[in-house]
PDB file of C-alpha atoms in Angstrom:
ATOM      1  CA  UNK A   1     -14.509  -1.918  -9.397  1.00 46.00           C
ATOM      2  CA  UNK A   2     -13.931  -5.427  -8.026  1.00 47.00           C
ATOM      3  CA  UNK A   3     -17.116  -7.277  -7.167  1.00 46.00           C
ATOM      4  CA  UNK A   4     -17.289 -10.612  -5.430  1.00 44.00           C
ATOM      5  CA  UNK A   5     -19.949 -13.236  -5.905  1.00 46.00           C
ATOM      6  CA  UNK A   6     -20.220 -15.903  -3.249  1.00 45.00           C
ATOM      7  CA  UNK A   7     -22.001 -19.223  -3.288  1.00 45.00           C
ATOM      8  CA  UNK A   8     -24.869 -20.124  -0.995  1.00 44.00           C
ATOM      9  CA  UNK A   9     -22.426 -21.399   1.623  1.00 46.00           C
ATOM     10  CA  UNK A  10     -19.932 -18.834   2.909  1.00 53.00           C
ATOM     11  CA  UNK A  11     -16.792 -18.529   0.816  1.00 54.00           C
ATOM     12  CA  UNK A  12     -13.636 -16.458   0.797  1.00 59.00           C
ATOM     13  CA  UNK A  13     -12.765 -13.812  -1.787  1.00 68.00           C
ATOM     14  CA  UNK A  14      -9.432 -12.023  -1.729  1.00 71.00           C
ATOM     15  CA  UNK A  15      -8.381  -8.707  -3.222  1.00 70.00           C
ATOM     16  CA  UNK A  16      -4.643  -8.020  -3.334  1.00 67.00           C
ATOM     17  CA  UNK A  17      -3.519  -4.441  -2.855  1.00 69.00           C
ATOM     18  CA  UNK A  18      -0.416  -3.271  -4.735  1.00 64.00           C
ATOM     19  CA  UNK A  19       2.493  -2.913  -2.274  1.00 60.00           C
ATOM     20  CA  UNK A  20       3.992   0.258  -0.860  1.00 61.00           C
ATOM     21  CA  UNK A  21       7.766   0.260  -1.055  1.00 57.00           C
ATOM     22  CA  UNK A  22      10.719   2.481  -0.298  1.00 56.00           C
ATOM     23  CA  UNK A  23      10.914   6.138   0.595  1.00 55.00           C
ATOM     24  CA  UNK A  24       7.472   7.622   0.206  1.00 56.00           C
ATOM     25  CA  UNK A  25       7.386   9.198   3.628  1.00 55.00           C
ATOM     26  CA  UNK A  26       4.347  11.298   4.443  1.00 56.00           C
ATOM     27  CA  UNK A  27       2.159   9.827   1.717  1.00 59.00           C
ATOM     28  CA  UNK A  28      -1.249   8.223   1.765  1.00 59.00           C
ATOM     29  CA  UNK A  29      -2.057   5.659  -0.910  1.00 58.00           C
ATOM     30  CA  UNK A  30       0.906   6.578  -3.108  1.00 52.00           C
ATOM     31  CA  UNK A  31       1.117   5.101  -6.601  1.00 50.00           C
ATOM     32  CA  UNK A  32       0.689   1.410  -5.964  1.00 48.00           C
ATOM     33  CA  UNK A  33      -1.281   1.958  -2.768  1.00 53.00           C
ATOM     34  CA  UNK A  34      -5.075   1.032  -3.167  1.00 59.00           C
ATOM     35  CA  UNK A  35      -8.118   2.778  -3.033  1.00 65.00           C
ATOM     36  CA  UNK A  36     -10.505   1.585  -5.627  1.00 74.00           C
ATOM     37  CA  UNK A  37     -13.908   0.747  -4.205  1.00 81.00           C
ATOM     38  CA  UNK A  38     -14.533  -2.888  -3.324  1.00 84.00           C
ATOM     39  CA  UNK A  39     -18.151  -4.060  -3.590  1.00 85.00           C
ATOM     40  CA  UNK A  40     -18.974  -6.407  -0.718  1.00 86.00           C
ATOM     41  CA  UNK A  41     -22.772  -6.516  -0.749  1.00 82.00           C
ATOM     42  CA  UNK A  42     -23.156 -10.204   0.012  1.00 81.00           C
ATOM     43  CA  UNK A  43     -20.756 -10.745   2.891  1.00 85.00           C
ATOM     44  CA  UNK A  44     -20.852  -9.975   6.597  1.00 88.00           C
ATOM     45  CA  UNK A  45     -17.194  -9.991   7.603  1.00 90.00           C
ATOM     46  CA  UNK A  46     -13.724  -9.387   6.295  1.00 90.00           C
ATOM     47  CA  UNK A  47     -10.075  -9.339   7.295  1.00 91.00           C
ATOM     48  CA  UNK A  48      -7.435  -6.785   6.398  1.00 89.00           C
ATOM     49  CA  UNK A  49      -4.004  -8.421   6.124  1.00 88.00           C
ATOM     50  CA  UNK A  50      -0.769  -6.411   5.866  1.00 84.00           C
ATOM     51  CA  UNK A  51       2.688  -7.960   5.537  1.00 82.00           C
ATOM     52  CA  UNK A  52       5.693  -5.741   6.331  1.00 77.00           C
ATOM     53  CA  UNK A  53       9.053  -6.291   4.715  1.00 74.00           C
ATOM     54  CA  UNK A  54      11.762  -3.937   5.992  1.00 73.00           C
ATOM     55  CA  UNK A  55      10.653  -1.510   8.692  1.00 71.00           C
ATOM     56  CA  UNK A  56      13.110   1.366   8.490  1.00 67.00           C
ATOM     57  CA  UNK A  57      12.069   3.471  11.486  1.00 64.00           C
ATOM     58  CA  UNK A  58      11.480   3.074  15.173  1.00 61.00           C
ATOM     59  CA  UNK A  59       7.676   3.177  15.207  1.00 56.00           C
ATOM     60  CA  UNK A  60       4.497   3.716  13.236  1.00 59.00           C
ATOM     61  CA  UNK A  61       5.935   3.519   9.732  1.00 67.00           C
ATOM     62  CA  UNK A  62       2.733   2.333   8.078  1.00 73.00           C
ATOM     63  CA  UNK A  63      -0.891   2.450   9.162  1.00 78.00           C
ATOM     64  CA  UNK A  64      -3.768   0.695   7.414  1.00 84.00           C
ATOM     65  CA  UNK A  65      -7.518   0.964   7.812  1.00 88.00           C
ATOM     66  CA  UNK A  66     -10.744  -0.037   6.085  1.00 90.00           C
ATOM     67  CA  UNK A  67     -13.441   2.505   5.297  1.00 91.00           C
ATOM     68  CA  UNK A  68     -17.019   2.001   4.086  1.00 92.00           C
ATOM     69  CA  UNK A  69     -19.688   3.906   2.166  1.00 93.00           C
ATOM     70  CA  UNK A  70     -23.299   3.464   1.087  1.00 95.00           C
ATOM     71  CA  UNK A  71     -22.304   4.089  -2.565  1.00 92.00           C
ATOM     72  CA  UNK A  72     -19.115   3.448  -4.517  1.00 86.00           C
ATOM     73  CA  UNK A  73     -18.585   7.148  -5.162  1.00 84.00           C
ATOM     74  CA  UNK A  74     -19.859   8.340  -1.806  1.00 87.00           C
ATOM     75  CA  UNK A  75     -18.202   9.595   1.346  1.00 89.00           C
ATOM     76  CA  UNK A  76     -16.120   6.889   3.026  1.00 89.00           C
ATOM     77  CA  UNK A  77     -15.811   6.705   6.818  1.00 92.00           C
ATOM     78  CA  UNK A  78     -13.600   4.525   8.983  1.00 93.00           C
ATOM     79  CA  UNK A  79     -15.024   1.179  10.122  1.00 95.00           C
ATOM     80  CA  UNK A  80     -14.680   1.058  13.894  1.00 94.00           C
ATOM     81  CA  UNK A  81     -11.953  -1.375  14.908  1.00 94.00           C
ATOM     82  CA  UNK A  82     -10.801  -2.000  11.316  1.00 94.00           C
ATOM     83  CA  UNK A  83      -7.342  -0.473  11.604  1.00 92.00           C
ATOM     84  CA  UNK A  84      -3.742  -1.517  12.003  1.00 87.00           C
ATOM     85  CA  UNK A  85      -1.956   1.227  13.930  1.00 80.00           C
ATOM     86  CA  UNK A  86       1.535   0.706  12.563  1.00 76.00           C
ATOM     87  CA  UNK A  87       4.648  -1.395  12.369  1.00 76.00           C
ATOM     88  CA  UNK A  88       7.399  -0.925  14.951  1.00 72.00           C
ATOM     89  CA  UNK A  89      11.143  -1.583  15.039  1.00 71.00           C
ATOM     90  CA  UNK A  90      10.767  -5.331  15.617  1.00 78.00           C
ATOM     91  CA  UNK A  91       8.155  -5.867  12.916  1.00 79.00           C
ATOM     92  CA  UNK A  92      10.388  -6.691   9.928  1.00 79.00           C
ATOM     93  CA  UNK A  93       8.847  -9.556   7.955  1.00 82.00           C
ATOM     94  CA  UNK A  94       5.706  -9.818  10.079  1.00 85.00           C
ATOM     95  CA  UNK A  95       2.008 -10.026   9.288  1.00 88.00           C
ATOM     96  CA  UNK A  96      -0.666  -8.003  11.058  1.00 88.00           C
ATOM     97  CA  UNK A  97      -4.386  -8.634  10.612  1.00 92.00           C
ATOM     98  CA  UNK A  98      -7.640  -7.110  11.767  1.00 93.00           C
ATOM     99  CA  UNK A  99     -11.142  -8.533  11.366  1.00 94.00           C
ATOM    100  CA  UNK A 100     -14.097  -6.270  10.630  1.00 94.00           C
ATOM    101  CA  UNK A 101     -17.836  -6.401   9.979  1.00 93.00           C
ATOM    102  CA  UNK A 102     -19.311  -5.269   6.651  1.00 92.00           C
ATOM    103  CA  UNK A 103     -22.416  -3.189   7.250  1.00 92.00           C
ATOM    104  CA  UNK A 104     -25.345  -4.050   4.970  1.00 90.00           C
ATOM    105  CA  UNK A 105     -26.083  -0.330   4.513  1.00 94.00           C
ATOM    106  CA  UNK A 106     -22.427   0.518   3.683  1.00 94.00           C
ATOM    107  CA  UNK A 107     -21.172  -2.371   1.526  1.00 91.00           C
ATOM    108  CA  UNK A 108     -18.581  -0.407  -0.474  1.00 90.00           C
ATOM    109  CA  UNK A 109     -15.096  -0.602   1.012  1.00 89.00           C
ATOM    110  CA  UNK A 110     -11.755   1.097   0.557  1.00 86.00           C
ATOM    111  CA  UNK A 111      -8.414   0.423   2.176  1.00 85.00           C
ATOM    112  CA  UNK A 112      -6.268   3.376   3.180  1.00 83.00           C
ATOM    113  CA  UNK A 113      -2.525   2.799   3.590  1.00 79.00           C
ATOM    114  CA  UNK A 114      -0.569   5.683   5.093  1.00 76.00           C
ATOM    115  CA  UNK A 115       3.215   5.564   4.989  1.00 71.00           C
ATOM    116  CA  UNK A 116       4.937   7.990   7.350  1.00 67.00           C
ATOM    117  CA  UNK A 117       8.496   6.742   6.925  1.00 65.00           C
ATOM    118  CA  UNK A 118      10.529   4.636   4.486  1.00 63.00           C
ATOM    119  CA  UNK A 119       9.156   1.127   4.946  1.00 64.00           C
ATOM    120  CA  UNK A 120       8.369  -1.703   2.559  1.00 65.00           C
ATOM    121  CA  UNK A 121       4.921  -3.260   2.619  1.00 68.00           C
ATOM    122  CA  UNK A 122       5.364  -6.518   0.753  1.00 65.00           C
ATOM    123  CA  UNK A 123       1.694  -7.415   0.553  1.00 70.00           C
ATOM    124  CA  UNK A 124      -1.680  -6.137   1.661  1.00 75.00           C
ATOM    125  CA  UNK A 125      -5.019  -7.802   1.008  1.00 79.00           C
ATOM    126  CA  UNK A 126      -8.656  -7.882   2.018  1.00 83.00           C
ATOM    127  CA  UNK A 127     -10.348 -11.244   2.571  1.00 84.00           C
ATOM    128  CA  UNK A 128     -14.151 -11.191   2.409  1.00 84.00           C
ATOM    129  CA  UNK A 129     -15.985 -14.211   3.739  1.00 77.00           C
ATOM    130  CA  UNK A 130     -19.392 -15.588   4.581  1.00 67.00           C
ATOM    131  CA  UNK A 131     -21.719 -16.479   6.074  1.00 59.00           C
ATOM    132  CA  UNK A 132     -23.803 -14.852   3.426  1.00 56.00           C
ATOM    133  CA  UNK A 133     -26.422 -12.224   4.118  1.00 50.00           C
ATOM    134  CA  UNK A 134     -29.932 -13.320   3.745  1.00 52.00           C
TER     135      UNK A 134
END
């Protein structure tokens, strides 16, 4: 499980998520998708970044969201506002981001990528940043 250690001044840590590519319609986190737990105990905020390559359908080809849990093996629930609804027909080669807060009582995170049509996600990542808790 990735764990980030930050200095006393806020810093940025990045976790890359293996890309989703090609025709895996109707799948959630297919092989190469993420969902190992990310330990983010010492940060307050993060950003989910998703870069779309070729969008092969008219709307909603890929959705992404961040979930949190009190324990790494616990039940994960969606973080309010930490979702990217999907990529539309004009979203080839675009980047979408969403900022989110990391709750001190639910510091374990997962990213859920859901691919409903054949679309390439070139890159997805989570940036965790300070200011530090404390």
